[in-house]
Coordinates of C-alpha atoms in Angstrom, one line a residue:
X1 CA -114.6 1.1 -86.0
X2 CA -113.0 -2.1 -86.8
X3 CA -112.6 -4.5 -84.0
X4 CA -109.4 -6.1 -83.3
X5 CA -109.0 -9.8 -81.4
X6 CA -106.0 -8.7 -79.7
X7 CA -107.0 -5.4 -78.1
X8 CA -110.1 -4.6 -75.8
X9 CA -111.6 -1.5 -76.7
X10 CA -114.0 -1.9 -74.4
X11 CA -111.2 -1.0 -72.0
X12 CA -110.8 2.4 -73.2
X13 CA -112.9 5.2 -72.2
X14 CA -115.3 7.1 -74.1
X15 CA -112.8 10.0 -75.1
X16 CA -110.2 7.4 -75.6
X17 CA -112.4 5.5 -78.3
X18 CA -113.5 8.6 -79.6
X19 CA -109.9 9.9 -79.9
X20 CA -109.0 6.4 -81.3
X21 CA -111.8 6.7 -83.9
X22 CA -110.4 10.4 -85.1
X23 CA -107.3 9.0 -85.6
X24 CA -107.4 5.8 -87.3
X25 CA -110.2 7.8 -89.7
X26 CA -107.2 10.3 -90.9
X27 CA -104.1 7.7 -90.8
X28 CA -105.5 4.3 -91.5
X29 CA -103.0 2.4 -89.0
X30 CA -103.7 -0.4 -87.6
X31 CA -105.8 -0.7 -84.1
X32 CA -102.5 -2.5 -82.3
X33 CA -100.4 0.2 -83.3
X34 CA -102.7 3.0 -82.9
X35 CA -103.3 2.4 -79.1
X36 CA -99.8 2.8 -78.1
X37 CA -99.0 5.9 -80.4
X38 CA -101.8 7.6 -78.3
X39 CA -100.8 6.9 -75.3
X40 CA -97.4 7.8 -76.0
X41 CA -98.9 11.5 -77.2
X42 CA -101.4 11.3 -74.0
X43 CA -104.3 10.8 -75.9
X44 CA -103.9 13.8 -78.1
X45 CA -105.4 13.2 -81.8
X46 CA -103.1 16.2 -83.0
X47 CA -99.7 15.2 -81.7
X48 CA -100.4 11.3 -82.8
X49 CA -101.4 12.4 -86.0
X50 CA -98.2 14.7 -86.4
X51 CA -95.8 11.8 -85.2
X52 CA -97.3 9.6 -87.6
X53 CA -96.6 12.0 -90.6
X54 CA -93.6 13.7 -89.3
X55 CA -91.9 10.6 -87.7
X56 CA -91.7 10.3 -83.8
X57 CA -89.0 12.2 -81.6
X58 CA -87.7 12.3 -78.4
X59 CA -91.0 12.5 -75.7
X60 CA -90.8 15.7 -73.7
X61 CA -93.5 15.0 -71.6
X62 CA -92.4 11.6 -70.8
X63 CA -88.7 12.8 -70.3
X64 CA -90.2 15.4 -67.7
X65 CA -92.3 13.2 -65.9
X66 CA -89.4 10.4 -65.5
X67 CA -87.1 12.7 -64.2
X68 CA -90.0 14.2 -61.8
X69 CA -90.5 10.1 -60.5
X70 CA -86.9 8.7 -61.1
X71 CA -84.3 8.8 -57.7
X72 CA -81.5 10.9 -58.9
X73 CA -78.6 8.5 -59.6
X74 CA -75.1 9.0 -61.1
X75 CA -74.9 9.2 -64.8
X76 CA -78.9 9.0 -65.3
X77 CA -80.6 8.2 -68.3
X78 CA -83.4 9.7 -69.7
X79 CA -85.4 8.2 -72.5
X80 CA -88.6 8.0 -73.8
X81 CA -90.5 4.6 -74.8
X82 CA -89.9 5.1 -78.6
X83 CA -86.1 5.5 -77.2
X84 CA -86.3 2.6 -75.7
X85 CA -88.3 0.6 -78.2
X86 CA -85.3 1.7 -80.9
X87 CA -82.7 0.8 -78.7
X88 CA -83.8 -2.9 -78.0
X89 CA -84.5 -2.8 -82.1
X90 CA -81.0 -1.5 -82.8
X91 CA -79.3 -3.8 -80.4
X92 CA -81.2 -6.8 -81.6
X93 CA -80.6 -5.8 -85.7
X94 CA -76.9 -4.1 -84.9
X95 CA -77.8 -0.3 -85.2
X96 CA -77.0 2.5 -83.5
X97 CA -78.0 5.6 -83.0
X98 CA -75.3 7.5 -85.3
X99 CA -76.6 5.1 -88.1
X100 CA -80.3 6.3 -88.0
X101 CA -81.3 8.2 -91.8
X102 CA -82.6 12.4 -91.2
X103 CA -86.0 12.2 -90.5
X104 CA -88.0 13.7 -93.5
X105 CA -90.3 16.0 -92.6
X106 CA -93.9 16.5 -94.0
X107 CA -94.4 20.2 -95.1
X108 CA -96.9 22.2 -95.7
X109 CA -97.4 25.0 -97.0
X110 CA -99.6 27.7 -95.6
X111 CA -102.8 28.8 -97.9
X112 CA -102.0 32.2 -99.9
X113 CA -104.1 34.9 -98.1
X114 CA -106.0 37.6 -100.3
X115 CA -106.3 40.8 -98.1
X116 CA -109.4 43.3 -99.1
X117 CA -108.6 46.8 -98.2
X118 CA -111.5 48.7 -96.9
X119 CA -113.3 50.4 -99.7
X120 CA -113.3 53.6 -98.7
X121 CA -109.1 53.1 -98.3
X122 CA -109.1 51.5 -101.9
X123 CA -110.7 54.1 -103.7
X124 CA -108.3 57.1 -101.9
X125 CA -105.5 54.6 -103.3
X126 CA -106.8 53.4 -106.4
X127 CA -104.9 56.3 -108.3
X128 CA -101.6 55.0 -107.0
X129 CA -102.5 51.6 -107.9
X130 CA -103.2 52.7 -111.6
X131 CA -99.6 54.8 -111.6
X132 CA -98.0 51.2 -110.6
X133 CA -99.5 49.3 -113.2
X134 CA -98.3 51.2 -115.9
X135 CA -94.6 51.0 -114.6
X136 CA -95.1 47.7 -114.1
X137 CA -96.1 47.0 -117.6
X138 CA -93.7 49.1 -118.9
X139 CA -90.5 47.6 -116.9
X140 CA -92.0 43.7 -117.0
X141 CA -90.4 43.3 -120.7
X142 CA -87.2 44.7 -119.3
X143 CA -87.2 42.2 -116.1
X144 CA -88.0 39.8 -118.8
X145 CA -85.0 39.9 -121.0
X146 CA -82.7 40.3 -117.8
X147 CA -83.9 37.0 -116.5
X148 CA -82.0 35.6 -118.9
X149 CA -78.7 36.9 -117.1
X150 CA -76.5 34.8 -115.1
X151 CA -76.7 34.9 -111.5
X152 CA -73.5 35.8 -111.4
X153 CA -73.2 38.8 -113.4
X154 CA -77.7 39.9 -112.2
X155 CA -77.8 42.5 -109.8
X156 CA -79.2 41.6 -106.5
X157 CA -82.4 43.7 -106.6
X158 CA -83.7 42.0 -110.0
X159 CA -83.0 38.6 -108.1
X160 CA -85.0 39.5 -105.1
X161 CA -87.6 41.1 -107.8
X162 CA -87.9 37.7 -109.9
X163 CA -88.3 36.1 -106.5
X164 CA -91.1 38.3 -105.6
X165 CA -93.3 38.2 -109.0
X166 CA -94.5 34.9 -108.8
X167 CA -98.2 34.5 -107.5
X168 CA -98.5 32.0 -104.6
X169 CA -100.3 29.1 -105.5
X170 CA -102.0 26.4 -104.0
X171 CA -99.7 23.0 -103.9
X172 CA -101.9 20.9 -106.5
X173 CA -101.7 24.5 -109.0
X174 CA -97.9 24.9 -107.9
X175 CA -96.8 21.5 -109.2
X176 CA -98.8 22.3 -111.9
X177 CA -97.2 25.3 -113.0
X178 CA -93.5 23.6 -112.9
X179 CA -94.6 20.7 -114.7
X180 CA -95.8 23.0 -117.8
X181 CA -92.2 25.1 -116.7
X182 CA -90.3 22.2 -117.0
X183 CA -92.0 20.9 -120.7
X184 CA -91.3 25.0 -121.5
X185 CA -88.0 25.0 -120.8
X186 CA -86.8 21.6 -121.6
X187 CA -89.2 20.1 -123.9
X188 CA -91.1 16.7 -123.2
X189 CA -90.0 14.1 -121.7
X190 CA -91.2 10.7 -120.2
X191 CA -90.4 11.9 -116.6
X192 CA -93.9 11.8 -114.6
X193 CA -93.9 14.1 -111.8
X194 CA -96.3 13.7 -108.8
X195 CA -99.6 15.8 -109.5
X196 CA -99.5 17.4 -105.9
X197 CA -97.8 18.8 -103.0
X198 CA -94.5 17.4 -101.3
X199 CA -96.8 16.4 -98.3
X200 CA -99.4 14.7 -100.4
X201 CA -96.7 13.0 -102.2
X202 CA -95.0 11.8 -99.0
X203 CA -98.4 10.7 -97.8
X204 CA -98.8 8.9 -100.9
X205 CA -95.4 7.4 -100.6
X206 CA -95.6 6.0 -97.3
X207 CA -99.1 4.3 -98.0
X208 CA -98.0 2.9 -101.0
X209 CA -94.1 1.9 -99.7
X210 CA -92.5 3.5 -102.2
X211 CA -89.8 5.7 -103.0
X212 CA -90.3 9.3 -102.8
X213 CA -87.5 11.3 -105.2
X214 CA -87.6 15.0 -104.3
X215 CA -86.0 17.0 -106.8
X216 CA -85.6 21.0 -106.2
X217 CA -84.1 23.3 -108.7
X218 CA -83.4 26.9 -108.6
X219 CA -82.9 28.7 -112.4
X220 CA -80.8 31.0 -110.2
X221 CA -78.1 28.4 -110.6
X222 CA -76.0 27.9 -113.3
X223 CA -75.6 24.1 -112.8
X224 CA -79.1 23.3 -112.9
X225 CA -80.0 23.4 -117.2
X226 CA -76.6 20.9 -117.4
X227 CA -77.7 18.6 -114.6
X228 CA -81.4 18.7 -115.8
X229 CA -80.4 18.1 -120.0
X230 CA -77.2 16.0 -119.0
X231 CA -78.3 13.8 -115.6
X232 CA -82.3 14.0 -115.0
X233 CA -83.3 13.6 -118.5
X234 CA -80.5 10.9 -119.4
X235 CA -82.5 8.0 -121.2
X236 CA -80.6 5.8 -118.5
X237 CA -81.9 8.2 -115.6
X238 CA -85.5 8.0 -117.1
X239 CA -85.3 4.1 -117.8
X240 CA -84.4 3.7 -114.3
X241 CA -86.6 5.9 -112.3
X242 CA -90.3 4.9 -114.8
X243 CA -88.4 1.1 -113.7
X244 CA -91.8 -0.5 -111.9
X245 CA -89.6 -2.2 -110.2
X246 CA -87.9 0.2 -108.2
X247 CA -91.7 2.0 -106.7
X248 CA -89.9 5.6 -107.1
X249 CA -92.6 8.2 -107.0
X250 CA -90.9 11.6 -108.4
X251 CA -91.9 15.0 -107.0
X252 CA -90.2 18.3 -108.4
X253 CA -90.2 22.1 -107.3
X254 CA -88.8 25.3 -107.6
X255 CA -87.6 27.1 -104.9
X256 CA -89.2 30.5 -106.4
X257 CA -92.2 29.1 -105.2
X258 CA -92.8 29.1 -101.7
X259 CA -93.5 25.4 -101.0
X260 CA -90.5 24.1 -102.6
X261 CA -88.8 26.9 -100.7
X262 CA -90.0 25.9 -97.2
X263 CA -89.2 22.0 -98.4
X264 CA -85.6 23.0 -98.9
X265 CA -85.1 24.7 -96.2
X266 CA -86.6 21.6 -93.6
X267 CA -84.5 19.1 -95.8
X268 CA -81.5 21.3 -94.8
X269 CA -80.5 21.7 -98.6
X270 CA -77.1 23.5 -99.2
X271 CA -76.6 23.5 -103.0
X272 CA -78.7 23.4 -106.0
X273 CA -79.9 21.1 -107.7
X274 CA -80.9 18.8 -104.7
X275 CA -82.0 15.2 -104.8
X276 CA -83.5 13.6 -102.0
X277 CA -84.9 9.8 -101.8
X278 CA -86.9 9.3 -99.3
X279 CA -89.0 6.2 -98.1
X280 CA -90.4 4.0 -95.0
X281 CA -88.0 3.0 -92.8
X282 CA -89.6 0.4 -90.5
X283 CA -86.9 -0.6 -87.9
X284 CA -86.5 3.3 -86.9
X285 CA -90.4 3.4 -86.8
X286 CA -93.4 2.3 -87.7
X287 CA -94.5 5.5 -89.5
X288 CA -90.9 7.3 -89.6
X289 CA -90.0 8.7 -92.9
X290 CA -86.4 8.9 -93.7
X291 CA -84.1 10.5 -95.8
X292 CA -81.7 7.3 -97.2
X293 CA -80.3 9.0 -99.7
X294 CA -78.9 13.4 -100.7
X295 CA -77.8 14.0 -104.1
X296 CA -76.5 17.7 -104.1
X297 CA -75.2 19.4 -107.1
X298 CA -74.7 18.2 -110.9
X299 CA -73.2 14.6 -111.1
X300 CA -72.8 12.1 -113.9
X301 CA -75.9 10.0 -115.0
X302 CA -74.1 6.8 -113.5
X303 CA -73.0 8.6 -110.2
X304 CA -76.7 9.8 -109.8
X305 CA -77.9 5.8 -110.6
X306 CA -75.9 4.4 -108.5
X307 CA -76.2 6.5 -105.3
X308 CA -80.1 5.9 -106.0
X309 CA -80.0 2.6 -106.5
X310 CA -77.6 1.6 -103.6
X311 CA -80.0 3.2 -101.2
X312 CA -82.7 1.2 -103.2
X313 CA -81.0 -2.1 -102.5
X314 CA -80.4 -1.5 -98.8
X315 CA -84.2 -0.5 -97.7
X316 CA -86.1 -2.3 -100.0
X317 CA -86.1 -5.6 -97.7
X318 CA -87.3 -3.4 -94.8
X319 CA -89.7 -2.0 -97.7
X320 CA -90.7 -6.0 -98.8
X321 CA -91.4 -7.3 -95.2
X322 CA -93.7 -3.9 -94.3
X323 CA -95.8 -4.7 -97.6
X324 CA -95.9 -8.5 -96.7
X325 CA -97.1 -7.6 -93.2
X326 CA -99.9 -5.6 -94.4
X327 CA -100.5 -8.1 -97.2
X328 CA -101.4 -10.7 -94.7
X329 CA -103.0 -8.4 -92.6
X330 CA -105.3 -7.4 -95.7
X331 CA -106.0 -11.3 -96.3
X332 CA -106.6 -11.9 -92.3
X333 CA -109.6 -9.0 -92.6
X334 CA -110.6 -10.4 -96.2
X335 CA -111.0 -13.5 -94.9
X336 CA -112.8 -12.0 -91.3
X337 CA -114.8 -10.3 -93.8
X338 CA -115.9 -13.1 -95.5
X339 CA -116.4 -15.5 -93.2
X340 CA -118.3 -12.4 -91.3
X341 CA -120.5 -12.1 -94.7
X342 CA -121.1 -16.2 -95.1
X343 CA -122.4 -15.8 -91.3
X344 CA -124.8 -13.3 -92.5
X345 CA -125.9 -14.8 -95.5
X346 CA -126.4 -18.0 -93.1
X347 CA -127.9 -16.3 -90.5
X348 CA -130.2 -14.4 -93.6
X349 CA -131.0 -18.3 -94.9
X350 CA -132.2 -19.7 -91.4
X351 CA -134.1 -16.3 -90.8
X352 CA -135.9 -16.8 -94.2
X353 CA -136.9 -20.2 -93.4
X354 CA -138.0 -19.4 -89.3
X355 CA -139.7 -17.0 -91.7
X356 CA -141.3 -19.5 -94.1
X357 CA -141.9 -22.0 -91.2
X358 CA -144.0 -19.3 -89.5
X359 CA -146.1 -18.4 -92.4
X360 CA -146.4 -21.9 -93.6
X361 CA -147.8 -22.9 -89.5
X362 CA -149.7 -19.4 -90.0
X363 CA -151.6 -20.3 -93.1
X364 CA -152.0 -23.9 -92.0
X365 CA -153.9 -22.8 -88.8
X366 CA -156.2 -20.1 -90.8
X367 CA -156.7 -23.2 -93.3
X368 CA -157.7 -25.4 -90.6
X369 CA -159.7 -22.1 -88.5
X370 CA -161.8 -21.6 -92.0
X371 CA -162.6 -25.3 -92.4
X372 CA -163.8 -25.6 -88.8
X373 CA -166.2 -22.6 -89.8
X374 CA -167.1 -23.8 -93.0
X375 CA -168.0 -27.3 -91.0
X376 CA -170.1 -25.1 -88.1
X377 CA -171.6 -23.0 -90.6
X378 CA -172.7 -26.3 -93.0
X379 CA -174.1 -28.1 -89.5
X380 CA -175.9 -24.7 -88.5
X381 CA -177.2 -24.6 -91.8
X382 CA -178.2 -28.3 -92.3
X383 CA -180.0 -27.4 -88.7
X384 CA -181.5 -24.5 -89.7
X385 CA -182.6 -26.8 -93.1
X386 CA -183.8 -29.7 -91.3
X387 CA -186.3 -27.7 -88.3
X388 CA -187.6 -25.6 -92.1
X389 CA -188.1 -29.0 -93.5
X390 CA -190.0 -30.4 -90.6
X391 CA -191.9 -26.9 -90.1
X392 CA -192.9 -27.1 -93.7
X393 CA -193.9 -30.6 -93.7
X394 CA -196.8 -29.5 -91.2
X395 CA -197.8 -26.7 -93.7
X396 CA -198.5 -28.5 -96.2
X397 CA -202.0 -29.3 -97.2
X398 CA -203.1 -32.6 -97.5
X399 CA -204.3 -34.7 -100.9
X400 CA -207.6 -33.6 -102.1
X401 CA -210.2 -36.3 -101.9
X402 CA -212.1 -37.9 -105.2
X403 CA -215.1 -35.2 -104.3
X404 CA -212.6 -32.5 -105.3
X405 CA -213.4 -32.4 -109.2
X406 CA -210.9 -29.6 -110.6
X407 CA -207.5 -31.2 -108.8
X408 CA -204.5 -31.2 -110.0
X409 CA -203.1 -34.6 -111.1
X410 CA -199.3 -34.3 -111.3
X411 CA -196.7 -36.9 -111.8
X412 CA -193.4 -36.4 -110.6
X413 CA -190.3 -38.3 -111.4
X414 CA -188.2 -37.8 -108.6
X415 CA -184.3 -37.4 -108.8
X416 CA -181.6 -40.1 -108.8
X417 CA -180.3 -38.9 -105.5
X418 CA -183.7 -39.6 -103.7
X419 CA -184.2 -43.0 -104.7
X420 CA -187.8 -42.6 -104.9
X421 CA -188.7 -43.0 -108.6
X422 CA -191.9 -41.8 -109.9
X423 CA -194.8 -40.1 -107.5
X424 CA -198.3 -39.7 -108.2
X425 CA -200.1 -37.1 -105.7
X426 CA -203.2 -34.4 -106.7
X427 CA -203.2 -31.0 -105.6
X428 CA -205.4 -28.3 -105.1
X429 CA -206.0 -26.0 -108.0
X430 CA -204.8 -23.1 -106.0
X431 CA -201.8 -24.4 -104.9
X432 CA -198.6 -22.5 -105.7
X433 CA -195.7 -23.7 -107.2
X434 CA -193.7 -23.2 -103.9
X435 CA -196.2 -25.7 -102.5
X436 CA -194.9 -28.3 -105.6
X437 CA -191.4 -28.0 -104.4
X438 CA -192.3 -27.6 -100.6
X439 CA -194.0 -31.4 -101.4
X440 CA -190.6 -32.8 -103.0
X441 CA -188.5 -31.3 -100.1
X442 CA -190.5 -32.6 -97.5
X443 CA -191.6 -35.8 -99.2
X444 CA -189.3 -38.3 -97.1
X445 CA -191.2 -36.7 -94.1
X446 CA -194.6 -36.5 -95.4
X447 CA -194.1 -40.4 -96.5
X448 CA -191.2 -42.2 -94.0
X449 CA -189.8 -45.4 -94.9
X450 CA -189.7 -46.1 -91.1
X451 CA -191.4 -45.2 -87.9
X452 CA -188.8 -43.2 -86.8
X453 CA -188.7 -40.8 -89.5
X454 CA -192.9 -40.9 -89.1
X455 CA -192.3 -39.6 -85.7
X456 CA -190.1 -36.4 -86.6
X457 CA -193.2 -35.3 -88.8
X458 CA -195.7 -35.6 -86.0
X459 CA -193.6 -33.7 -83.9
X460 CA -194.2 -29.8 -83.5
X461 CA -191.8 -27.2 -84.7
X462 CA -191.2 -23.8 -85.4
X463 CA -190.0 -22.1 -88.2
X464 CA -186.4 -20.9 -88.0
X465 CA -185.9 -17.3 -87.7
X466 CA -183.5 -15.7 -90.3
X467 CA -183.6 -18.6 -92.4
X468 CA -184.3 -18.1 -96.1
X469 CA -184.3 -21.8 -97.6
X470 CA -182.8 -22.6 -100.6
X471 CA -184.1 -25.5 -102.9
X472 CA -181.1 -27.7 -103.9
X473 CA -183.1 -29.0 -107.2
X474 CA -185.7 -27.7 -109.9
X475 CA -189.2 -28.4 -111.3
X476 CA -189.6 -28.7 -114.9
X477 CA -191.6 -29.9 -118.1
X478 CA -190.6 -32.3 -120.6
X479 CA -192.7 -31.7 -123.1
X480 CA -192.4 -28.9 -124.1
X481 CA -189.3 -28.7 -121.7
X482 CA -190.0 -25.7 -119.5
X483 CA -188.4 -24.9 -115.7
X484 CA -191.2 -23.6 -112.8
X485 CA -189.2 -21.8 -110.3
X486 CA -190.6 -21.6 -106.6
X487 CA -193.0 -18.7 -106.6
X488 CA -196.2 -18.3 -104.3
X489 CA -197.6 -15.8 -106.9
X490 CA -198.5 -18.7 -109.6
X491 CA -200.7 -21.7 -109.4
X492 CA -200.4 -25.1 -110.3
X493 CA -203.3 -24.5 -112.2
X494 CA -202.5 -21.7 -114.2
X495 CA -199.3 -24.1 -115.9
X496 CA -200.4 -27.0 -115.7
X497 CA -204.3 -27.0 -116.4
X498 CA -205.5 -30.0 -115.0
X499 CA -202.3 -32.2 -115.2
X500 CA -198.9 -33.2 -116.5
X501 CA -195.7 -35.0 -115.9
X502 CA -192.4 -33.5 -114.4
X503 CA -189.6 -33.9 -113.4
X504 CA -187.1 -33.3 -110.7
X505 CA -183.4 -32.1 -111.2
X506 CA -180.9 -32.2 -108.7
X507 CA -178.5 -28.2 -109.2
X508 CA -175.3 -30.0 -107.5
X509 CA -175.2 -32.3 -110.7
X510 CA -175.5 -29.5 -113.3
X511 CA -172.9 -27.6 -111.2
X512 CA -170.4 -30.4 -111.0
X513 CA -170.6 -30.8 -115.0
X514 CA -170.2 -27.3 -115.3

């Protein structure tokens, strides 16, 4: 439900606002003047929603109550607060009472109701039924031809009889049926009649400010083909009613059918064919629908123009300043709407970015948490690598001495990254290749620049458990050019017979070209 700046709901109680809710939902009016039509009709969703439509009237309940709390005094008066709220209106504008337009009522029509004899009852009377259809069908070419009869000179029973012949409809198929009438009887025309009931079309009007133009006709009258041919369908009449400029919404019935009837009869019409305009009429109420204009009778074209148009001219201000009301009202909740939407939008923005913020801190601390892993794991592996490296450097066996005839003699140019050149060393015929590139790992331990490093070797450690080292470089021949990779299950001698010249790559290098 709409909130509104100048009225706390939160006031209300829970029927209230529930009661409010039901009623703004049917009627559309405006919180500020919602409120006080409820509490006029105590809180009662039906009787608001019936004053709106149907105009307000004197307050019974109200009335009752004042005179219950009121002292008696001499010459008392009794009125309600819609009473009084008109009288303050008509005193300030210079209206009175007298001057006030018939209120128009809204009717409507009850829905037609089928009834379904029992079965057993509708066979026992289904021969009877059979005997009146073929009267009926016999005698409906003669009530035909006598339709044509004036009223004057048509017996009373046939009236009553043509009357009684025609199905009631619903009001949508009732206007229906007299528009395709009408276009029977008259021919076309440019008239557009309202596509609906009288209370749909006086709903219609009073949403819309407009002009509502009731017309009832009764073929019972002789004065209705002449005022229909000669005044209604006048190119004048047409031209001024289809006028945009005038907002006249047209509605037209028959009083054979049982809407237009009832409409005729709560319009207090005396004499065919009957015009009615109807419209708005603010300073009487806020919803209060008023008849400003009756038209009974056949008149001249002009006559009929100018009582319409007078009527026109004299609400149509009250008409003007309703619609520019609710013009600015529409532009004060467009623009509460919009400014409501840019707030969301904005608030939408800065959420996305708290958002992006967030993730963006997020991801920087699980790029910072997986670097600071990455670092431990390296330093535990470059642990891990150095205690292998010294453990290996104690496994290693030492240079075989001249006695040893079959050695090995190898020549091993060492990688850029070692700095160490080329290296001359024997090795035992059974060595493995592992033992090869065990030698080149360990070699700045086996042979130290410095004392210090000549220390680490001497001293006495383990191997690492769950360690499986990982040579950073290879072994290979130049000529022919031929990689060794670091098995235990091959000799030296068994590749290299009893010598030859290698040399050491580095795998980072290859890896960075790549």
């Amino acid at each position: 439900m709409p909130g509104d700046s100048a009225v706390d709901i939160g006031q209300l109680s829970p029927e209230q606002q529930q009661a409010l809710q039901q009623y703004t939902d049917v009627t559309g009016q405006e919180i500020t003047d919602a409120i006080p039509l409820l509490e006029r009709s105590q809180w009662n969703v039906q009787i608001a929603i019936a004053k709106f439509f149907d105009g307000e009237g004197p307050d019974l309940v109200a009335e009752a109550q004042a005179a219950q709390n009121e002292v008696p005094r001499v010459a008392g008066r009794h009125e309600t607060l819609h009473e009084t709220v008109w009288s303050d209106i008509a005193h300030q504008h210079g209206l009175h009472r007298a001057n006030r337009t018939p209120p128009a009522p809204r009717v409507v029509p009850p829905r037609p109701v089928t009834y379904q004899a029992p079965s057993l009852i509708s066979f026992l009377l289904s021969p009877f039924r059979m005997v009146l259809r073929v009267f009926a069908s016999l005698f409906r070419p003669i009530l035909y031809i006598l339709s044509f009869i004036p009223q004057s000179l048509r017996p009373h029973a046939l009236t009553s009889s043509l009357r009684k012949s025609r199905r009631s409809l619903l009001p949508k198929e009732t206007a229906g049926r007299f528009r395709r009438e009408f276009e029977e009887y008259y021919g076309t025309h440019d008239l557009t009649f309202f596509d609906g009931g009288h209370a749909q079309a006086l709903d219609t009007a009073k949403k819309d400010l407009k002009f509502l133009l009731t017309i009832l006709i009764s073929p019972e009258h002789d004065d209705t083909d002449s005022f229909i041919k000669d005044t209604l369908l006048d190119p004048e009449v047409v031209a001024f009613i289809n006028d945009p400029a005038n907002n006249i919404t047209v509605w037209g019935g028959n009083v054979l059918d049982s809407e237009a009837y009832q409409v005729s009869m709560e319009y207090m019409c005396t004499k065919f064919p009957f015009s009615c305009l109807v419209c708005l009429t603010p300073k009487e109420g806020s919803t209060r629908m008023g008849i400003v204009k009756r038209i009974a009778g056949h008149v001249s074209p002009s006559v009929f123009i100018a009582g319409i148009r007078g009527a026109i001219e004299k609400y149509a201000p009250d008409l003007d300043s309703v619609r520019a009301e609710r013009a600015a009202q529409d532009m004060a909740r467009n623009l509460r709407s919009e400014q409501d939407s840019a707030y969301e939008r904005s608030l939408a923005i800065d959420r996305e970015r708290a958002r992006q913020r967030r993730e963006a801190a997020a991801a920087a601390a699980e790029a910072e948490r997986r670097a600071r892993e990455e670092v431990e794991a390296a330093e535990r592996k470059e642990k891990l690598r150095q205690q292998w490296r010294r453990w290996r450097a104690t496994t290693i066996a030492a240079e075989p001495d001249v006695s040893v005839k079959n050695a090995v003699r190898l020549a091993l140019n060492m990688s850029q990254s070692s700095g160490r050149g080329r290296v001359t060393r024997k090795f035992d015929p059974d060595a493995s290749l592992e033992d090869v590139y065990a030698f080149v790992e360990c070699y700045d331990l086996l042979y130290p620049e410095n004392k210090e490093d000549s220390g680490n070797v001497e001293e006495s450690t383990e191997k690492p458990e769950n360690y499986e080292h990982e040579y950073a470089f290879r072994i290979a021949s130049v000529m022919p050019r031929e990689v060794f990779e670091p098995t235990k299950s091959v000799t030296i001698a068994q590749k290299m017979g009893r010598g030859g010249n290698l040399i050491v790559e580095d795998l980072v290098d290859e890896e960075e070209e790549e």
